mmCIF file of C-alpha atoms in Angstrom:
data_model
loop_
_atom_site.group_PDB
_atom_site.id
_atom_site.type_symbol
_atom_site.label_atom_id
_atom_site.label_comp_id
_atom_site.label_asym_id
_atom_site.label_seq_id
_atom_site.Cartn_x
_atom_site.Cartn_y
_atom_site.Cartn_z
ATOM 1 C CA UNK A 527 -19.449 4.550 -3.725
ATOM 2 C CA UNK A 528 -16.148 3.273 -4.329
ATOM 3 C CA UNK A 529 -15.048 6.252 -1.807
ATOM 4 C CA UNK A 530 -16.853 4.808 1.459
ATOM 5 C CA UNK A 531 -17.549 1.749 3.458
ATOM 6 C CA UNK A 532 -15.088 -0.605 4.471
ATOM 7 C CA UNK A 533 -12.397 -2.025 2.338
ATOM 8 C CA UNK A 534 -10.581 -5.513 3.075
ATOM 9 C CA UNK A 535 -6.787 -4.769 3.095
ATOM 10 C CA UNK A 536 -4.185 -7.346 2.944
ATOM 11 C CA UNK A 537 -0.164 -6.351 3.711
ATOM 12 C CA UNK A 538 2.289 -8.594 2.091
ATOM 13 C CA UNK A 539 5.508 -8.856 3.338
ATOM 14 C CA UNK A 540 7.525 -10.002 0.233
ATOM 15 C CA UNK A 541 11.145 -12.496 0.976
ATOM 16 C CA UNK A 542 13.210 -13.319 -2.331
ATOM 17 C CA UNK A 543 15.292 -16.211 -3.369
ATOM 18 C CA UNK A 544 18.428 -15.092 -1.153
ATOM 19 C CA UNK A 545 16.242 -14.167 1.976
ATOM 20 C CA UNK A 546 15.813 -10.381 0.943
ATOM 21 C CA UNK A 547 13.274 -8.693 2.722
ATOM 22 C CA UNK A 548 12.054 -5.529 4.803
ATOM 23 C CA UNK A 549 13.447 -4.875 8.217
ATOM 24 C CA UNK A 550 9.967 -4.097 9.783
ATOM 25 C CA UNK A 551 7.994 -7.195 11.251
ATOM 26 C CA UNK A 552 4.942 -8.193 10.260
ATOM 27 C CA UNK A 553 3.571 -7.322 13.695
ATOM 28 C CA UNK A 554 5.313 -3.720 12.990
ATOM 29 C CA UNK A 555 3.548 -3.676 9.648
ATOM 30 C CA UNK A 556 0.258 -4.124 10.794
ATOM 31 C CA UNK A 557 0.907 -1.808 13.573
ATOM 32 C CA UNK A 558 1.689 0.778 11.220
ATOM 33 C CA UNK A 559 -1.482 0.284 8.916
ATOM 34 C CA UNK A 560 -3.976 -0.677 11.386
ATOM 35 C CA UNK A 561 -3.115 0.450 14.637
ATOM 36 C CA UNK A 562 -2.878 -2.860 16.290
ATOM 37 C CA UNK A 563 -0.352 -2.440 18.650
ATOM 38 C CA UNK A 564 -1.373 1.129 19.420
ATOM 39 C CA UNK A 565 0.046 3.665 16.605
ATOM 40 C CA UNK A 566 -1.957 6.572 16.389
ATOM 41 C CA UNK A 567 -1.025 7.817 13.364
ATOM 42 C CA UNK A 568 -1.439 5.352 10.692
ATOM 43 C CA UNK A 569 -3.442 4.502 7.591
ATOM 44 C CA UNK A 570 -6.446 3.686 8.719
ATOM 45 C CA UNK A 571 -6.689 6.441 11.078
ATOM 46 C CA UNK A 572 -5.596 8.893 8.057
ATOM 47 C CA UNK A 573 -8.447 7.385 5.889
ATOM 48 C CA UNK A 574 -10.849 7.629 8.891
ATOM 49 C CA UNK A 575 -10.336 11.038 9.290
ATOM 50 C CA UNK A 576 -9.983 12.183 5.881
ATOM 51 C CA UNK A 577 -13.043 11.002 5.136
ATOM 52 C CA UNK A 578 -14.967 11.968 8.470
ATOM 53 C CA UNK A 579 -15.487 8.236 9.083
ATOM 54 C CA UNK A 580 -16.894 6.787 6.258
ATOM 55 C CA UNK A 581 -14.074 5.018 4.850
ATOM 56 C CA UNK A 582 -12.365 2.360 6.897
ATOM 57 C CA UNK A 583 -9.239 -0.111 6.403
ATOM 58 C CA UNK A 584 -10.146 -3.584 7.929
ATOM 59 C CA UNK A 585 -8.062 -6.564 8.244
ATOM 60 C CA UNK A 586 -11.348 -8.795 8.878
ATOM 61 C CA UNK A 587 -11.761 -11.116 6.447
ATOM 62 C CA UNK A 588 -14.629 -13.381 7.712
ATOM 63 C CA UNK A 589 -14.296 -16.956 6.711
ATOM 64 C CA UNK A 590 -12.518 -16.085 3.561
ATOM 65 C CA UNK A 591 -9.230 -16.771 4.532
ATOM 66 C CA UNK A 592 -7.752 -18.825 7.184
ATOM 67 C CA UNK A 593 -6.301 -16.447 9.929
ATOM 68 C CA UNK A 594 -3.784 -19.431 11.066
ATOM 69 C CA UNK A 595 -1.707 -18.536 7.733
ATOM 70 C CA UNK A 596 -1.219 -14.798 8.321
ATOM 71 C CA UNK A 597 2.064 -13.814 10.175
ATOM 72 C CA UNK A 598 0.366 -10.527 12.038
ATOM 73 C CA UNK A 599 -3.720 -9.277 11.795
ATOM 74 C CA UNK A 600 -3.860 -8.398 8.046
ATOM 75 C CA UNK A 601 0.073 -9.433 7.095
ATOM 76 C CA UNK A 602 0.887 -12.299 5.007
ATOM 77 C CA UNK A 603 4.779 -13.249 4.520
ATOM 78 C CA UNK A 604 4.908 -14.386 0.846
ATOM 79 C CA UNK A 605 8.092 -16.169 -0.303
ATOM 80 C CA UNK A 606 9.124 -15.480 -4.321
ATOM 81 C CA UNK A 607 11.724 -17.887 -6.295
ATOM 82 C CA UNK A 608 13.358 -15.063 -7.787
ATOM 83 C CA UNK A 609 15.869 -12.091 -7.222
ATOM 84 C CA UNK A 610 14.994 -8.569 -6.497
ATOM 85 C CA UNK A 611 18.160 -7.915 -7.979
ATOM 86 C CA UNK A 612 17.879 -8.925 -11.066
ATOM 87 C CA UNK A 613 14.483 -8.952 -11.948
ATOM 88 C CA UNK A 614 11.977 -6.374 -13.689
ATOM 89 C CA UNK A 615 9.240 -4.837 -11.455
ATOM 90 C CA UNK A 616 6.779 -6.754 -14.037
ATOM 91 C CA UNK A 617 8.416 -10.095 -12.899
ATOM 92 C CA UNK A 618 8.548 -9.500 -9.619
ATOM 93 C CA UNK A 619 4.634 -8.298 -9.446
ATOM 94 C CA UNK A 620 3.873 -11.508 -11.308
ATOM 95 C CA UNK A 621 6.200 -14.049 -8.623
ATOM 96 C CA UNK A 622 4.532 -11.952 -5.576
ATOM 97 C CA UNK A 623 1.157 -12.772 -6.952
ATOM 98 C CA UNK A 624 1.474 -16.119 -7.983
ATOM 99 C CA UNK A 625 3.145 -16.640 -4.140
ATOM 100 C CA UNK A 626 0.253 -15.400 -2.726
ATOM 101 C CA UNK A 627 -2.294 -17.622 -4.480
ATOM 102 C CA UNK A 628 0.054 -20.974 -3.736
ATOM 103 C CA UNK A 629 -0.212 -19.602 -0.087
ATOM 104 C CA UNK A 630 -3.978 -18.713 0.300
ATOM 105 C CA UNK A 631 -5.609 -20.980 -2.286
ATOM 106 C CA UNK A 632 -6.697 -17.908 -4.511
ATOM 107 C CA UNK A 633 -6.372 -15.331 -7.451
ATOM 108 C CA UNK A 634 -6.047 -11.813 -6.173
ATOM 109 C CA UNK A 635 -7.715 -9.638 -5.657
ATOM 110 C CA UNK A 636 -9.666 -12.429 -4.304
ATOM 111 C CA UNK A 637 -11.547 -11.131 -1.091
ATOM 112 C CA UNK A 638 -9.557 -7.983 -1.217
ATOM 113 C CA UNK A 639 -10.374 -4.613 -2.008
ATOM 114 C CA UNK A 640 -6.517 -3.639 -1.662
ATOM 115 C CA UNK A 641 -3.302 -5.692 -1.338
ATOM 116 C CA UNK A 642 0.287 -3.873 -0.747
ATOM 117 C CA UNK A 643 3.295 -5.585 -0.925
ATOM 118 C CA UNK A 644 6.168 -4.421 0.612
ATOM 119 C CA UNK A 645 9.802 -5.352 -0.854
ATOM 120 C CA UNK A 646 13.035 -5.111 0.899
ATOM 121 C CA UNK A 647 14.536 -2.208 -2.118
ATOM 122 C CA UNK A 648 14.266 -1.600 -5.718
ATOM 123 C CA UNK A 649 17.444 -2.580 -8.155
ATOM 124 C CA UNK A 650 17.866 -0.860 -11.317
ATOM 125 C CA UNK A 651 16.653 -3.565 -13.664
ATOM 126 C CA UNK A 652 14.810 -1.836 -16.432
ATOM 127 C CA UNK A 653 13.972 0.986 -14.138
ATOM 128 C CA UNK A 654 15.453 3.830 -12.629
ATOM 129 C CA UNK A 655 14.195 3.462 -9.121
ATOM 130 C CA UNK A 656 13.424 7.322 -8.684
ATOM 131 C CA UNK A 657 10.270 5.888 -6.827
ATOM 132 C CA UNK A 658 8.857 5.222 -3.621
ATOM 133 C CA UNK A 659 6.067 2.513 -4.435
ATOM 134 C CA UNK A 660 3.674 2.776 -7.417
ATOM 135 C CA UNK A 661 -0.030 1.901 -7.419
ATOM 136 C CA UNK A 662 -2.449 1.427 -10.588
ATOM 137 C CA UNK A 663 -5.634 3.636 -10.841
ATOM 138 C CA UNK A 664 -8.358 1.534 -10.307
ATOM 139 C CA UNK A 665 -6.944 -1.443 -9.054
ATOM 140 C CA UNK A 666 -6.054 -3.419 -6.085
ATOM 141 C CA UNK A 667 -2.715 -3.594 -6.391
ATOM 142 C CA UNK A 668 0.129 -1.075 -4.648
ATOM 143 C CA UNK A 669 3.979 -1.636 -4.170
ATOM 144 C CA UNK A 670 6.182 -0.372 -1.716
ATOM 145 C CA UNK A 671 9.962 0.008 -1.644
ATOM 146 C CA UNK A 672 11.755 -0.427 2.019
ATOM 147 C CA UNK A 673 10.959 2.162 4.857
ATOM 148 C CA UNK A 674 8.451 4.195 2.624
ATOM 149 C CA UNK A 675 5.527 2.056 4.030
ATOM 150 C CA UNK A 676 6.397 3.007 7.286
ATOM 151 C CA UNK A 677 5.396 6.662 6.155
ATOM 152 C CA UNK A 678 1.173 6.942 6.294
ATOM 153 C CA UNK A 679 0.794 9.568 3.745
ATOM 154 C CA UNK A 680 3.179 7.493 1.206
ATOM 155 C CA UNK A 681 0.382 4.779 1.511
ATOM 156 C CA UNK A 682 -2.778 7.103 1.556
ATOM 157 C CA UNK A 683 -1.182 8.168 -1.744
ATOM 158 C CA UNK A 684 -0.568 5.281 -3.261
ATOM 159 C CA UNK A 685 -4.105 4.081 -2.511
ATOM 160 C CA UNK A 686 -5.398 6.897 -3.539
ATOM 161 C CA UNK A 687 -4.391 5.906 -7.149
ATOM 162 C CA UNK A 688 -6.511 2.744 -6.344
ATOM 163 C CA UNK A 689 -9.047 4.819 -5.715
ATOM 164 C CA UNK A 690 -9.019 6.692 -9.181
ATOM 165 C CA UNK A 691 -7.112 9.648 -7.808
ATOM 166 C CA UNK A 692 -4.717 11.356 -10.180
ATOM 167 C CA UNK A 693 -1.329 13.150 -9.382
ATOM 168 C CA UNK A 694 -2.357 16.909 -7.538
ATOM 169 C CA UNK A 695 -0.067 19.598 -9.060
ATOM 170 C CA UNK A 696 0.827 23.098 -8.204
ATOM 171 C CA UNK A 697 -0.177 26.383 -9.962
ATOM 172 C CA UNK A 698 3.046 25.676 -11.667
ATOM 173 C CA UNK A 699 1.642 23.296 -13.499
ATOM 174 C CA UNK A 700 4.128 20.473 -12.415
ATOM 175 C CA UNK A 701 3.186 16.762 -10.865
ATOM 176 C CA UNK A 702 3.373 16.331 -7.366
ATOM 177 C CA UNK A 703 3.970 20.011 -6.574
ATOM 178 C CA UNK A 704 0.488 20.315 -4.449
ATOM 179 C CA UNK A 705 1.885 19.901 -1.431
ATOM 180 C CA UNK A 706 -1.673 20.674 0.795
ATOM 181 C CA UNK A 707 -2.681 17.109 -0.608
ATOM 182 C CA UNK A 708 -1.854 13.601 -0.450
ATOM 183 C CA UNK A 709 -1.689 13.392 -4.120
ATOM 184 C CA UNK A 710 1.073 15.968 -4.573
ATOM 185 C CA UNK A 711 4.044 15.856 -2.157
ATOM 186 C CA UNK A 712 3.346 13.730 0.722
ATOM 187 C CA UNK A 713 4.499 13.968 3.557
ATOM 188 C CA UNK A 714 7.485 10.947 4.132
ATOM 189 C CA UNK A 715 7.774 11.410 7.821
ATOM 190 C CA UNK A 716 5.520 8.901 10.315
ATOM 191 C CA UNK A 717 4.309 11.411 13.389
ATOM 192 C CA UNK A 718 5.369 14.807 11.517
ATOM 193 C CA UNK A 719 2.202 16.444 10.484
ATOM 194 C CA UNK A 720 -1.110 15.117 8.772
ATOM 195 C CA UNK A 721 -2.468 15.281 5.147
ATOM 196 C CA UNK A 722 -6.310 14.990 3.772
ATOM 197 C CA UNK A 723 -6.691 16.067 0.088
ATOM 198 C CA UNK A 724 -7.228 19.305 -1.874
ATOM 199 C CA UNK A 725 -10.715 20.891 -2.634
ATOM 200 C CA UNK A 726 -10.101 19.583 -6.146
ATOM 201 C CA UNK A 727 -9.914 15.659 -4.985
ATOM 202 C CA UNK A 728 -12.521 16.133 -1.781
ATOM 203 C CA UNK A 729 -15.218 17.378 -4.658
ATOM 204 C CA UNK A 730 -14.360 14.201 -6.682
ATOM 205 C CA UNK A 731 -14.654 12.013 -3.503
ATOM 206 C CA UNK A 732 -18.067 13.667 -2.366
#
């Protein structure tokens, strides 16, 4: 069940070729995603709840990767021999991953069940930027742009597209305009409120 148990989650803090790169630490990072320094309301705690326990976040690896090259528990700073500024999303996606295996030794998803990287902004290269962060359904990957991975709910979205969630829309018919689920309208605020999903998405997760 793709919808419990634990899942291995790796947070990539992503540096371009003129030293580009979030203002949140990777201690902060992993604070913010696993609790480790003591945040209360964070992504694993939103999963944990959401799902009455049975999904968890972990940042425990095992012997699978060597903790002595991760910057914070479950952070790894990636360096990438390109711009954000000028490059596509497709060729930055491709440098971050490519970074990642130089660094660790292997070809994500690897041990992973979920790796988000987390870049400094997005640039209007072949895009219009009108997002957050973007995930694929049924994948491992998620991207997130700046301060929106400080915001759980962003993150519980986006992985929720990993986890074969659509969009949740209103009885307007409109994407995104569900805003009593993660899938619609989350909620991009850190301590403001908490979001599970609609009946709709907790029948597809039973």
């Amino acid at each position: 069940n793709r919808y419990e148990g634990t899942k291995k989650t790796l947070i990539v803090r992503v540096t371009d070729n003129r030293g580009r790169v979030v203002s949140g630490s990777a201690a902060f990072l992993s604070d913010k995603f696993f609790g480790t320094n003591g945040d209360k309301v964070t992504v694993k705690s939103g999963f944990e709840s959401c799902s009455f326990g049975k999904l968890k976040m972990s940042n425990d690896y095992g012997d699978k990767v060597d903790q002595k090259l991760l910057s914070a528990p479950g952070v790894l700073d990636i360096k990438i021999n390109i711009g954000l500024n000028y490059s596509t999303q497709a060729a930055i996606a491709g440098a971050m991953q490519q970074a990642v295996k130089k660094k660790l030794g292997v070809s994500l998803p690897g041990p992973f069940d979920h790796v988000l990287f987390v870049v400094e902004a997005c640039y209007q290269v072949d895009t219009t930027c009108s997002f957050a962060a973007y995930a694929y359904v049924n994948h491992w990957l998620s991207v997130y742009i700046g301060e929106n991975f400080n915001y759980p709910a962003v993150v519980m979205h986006e992985l929720g597209h990993n986890l074969n969630m659509a969009h949740s829309g209103g009885l307007n018919g409109q994407t995104y305009t569900d805003h009593t689920c993660l899938m619609g309208n989350p909620l991009f605020e850190d301590n403001v409120g908490r979001m599970c999903f609609n009946p709709v998405k907790n029948f597809q997760i039973a």
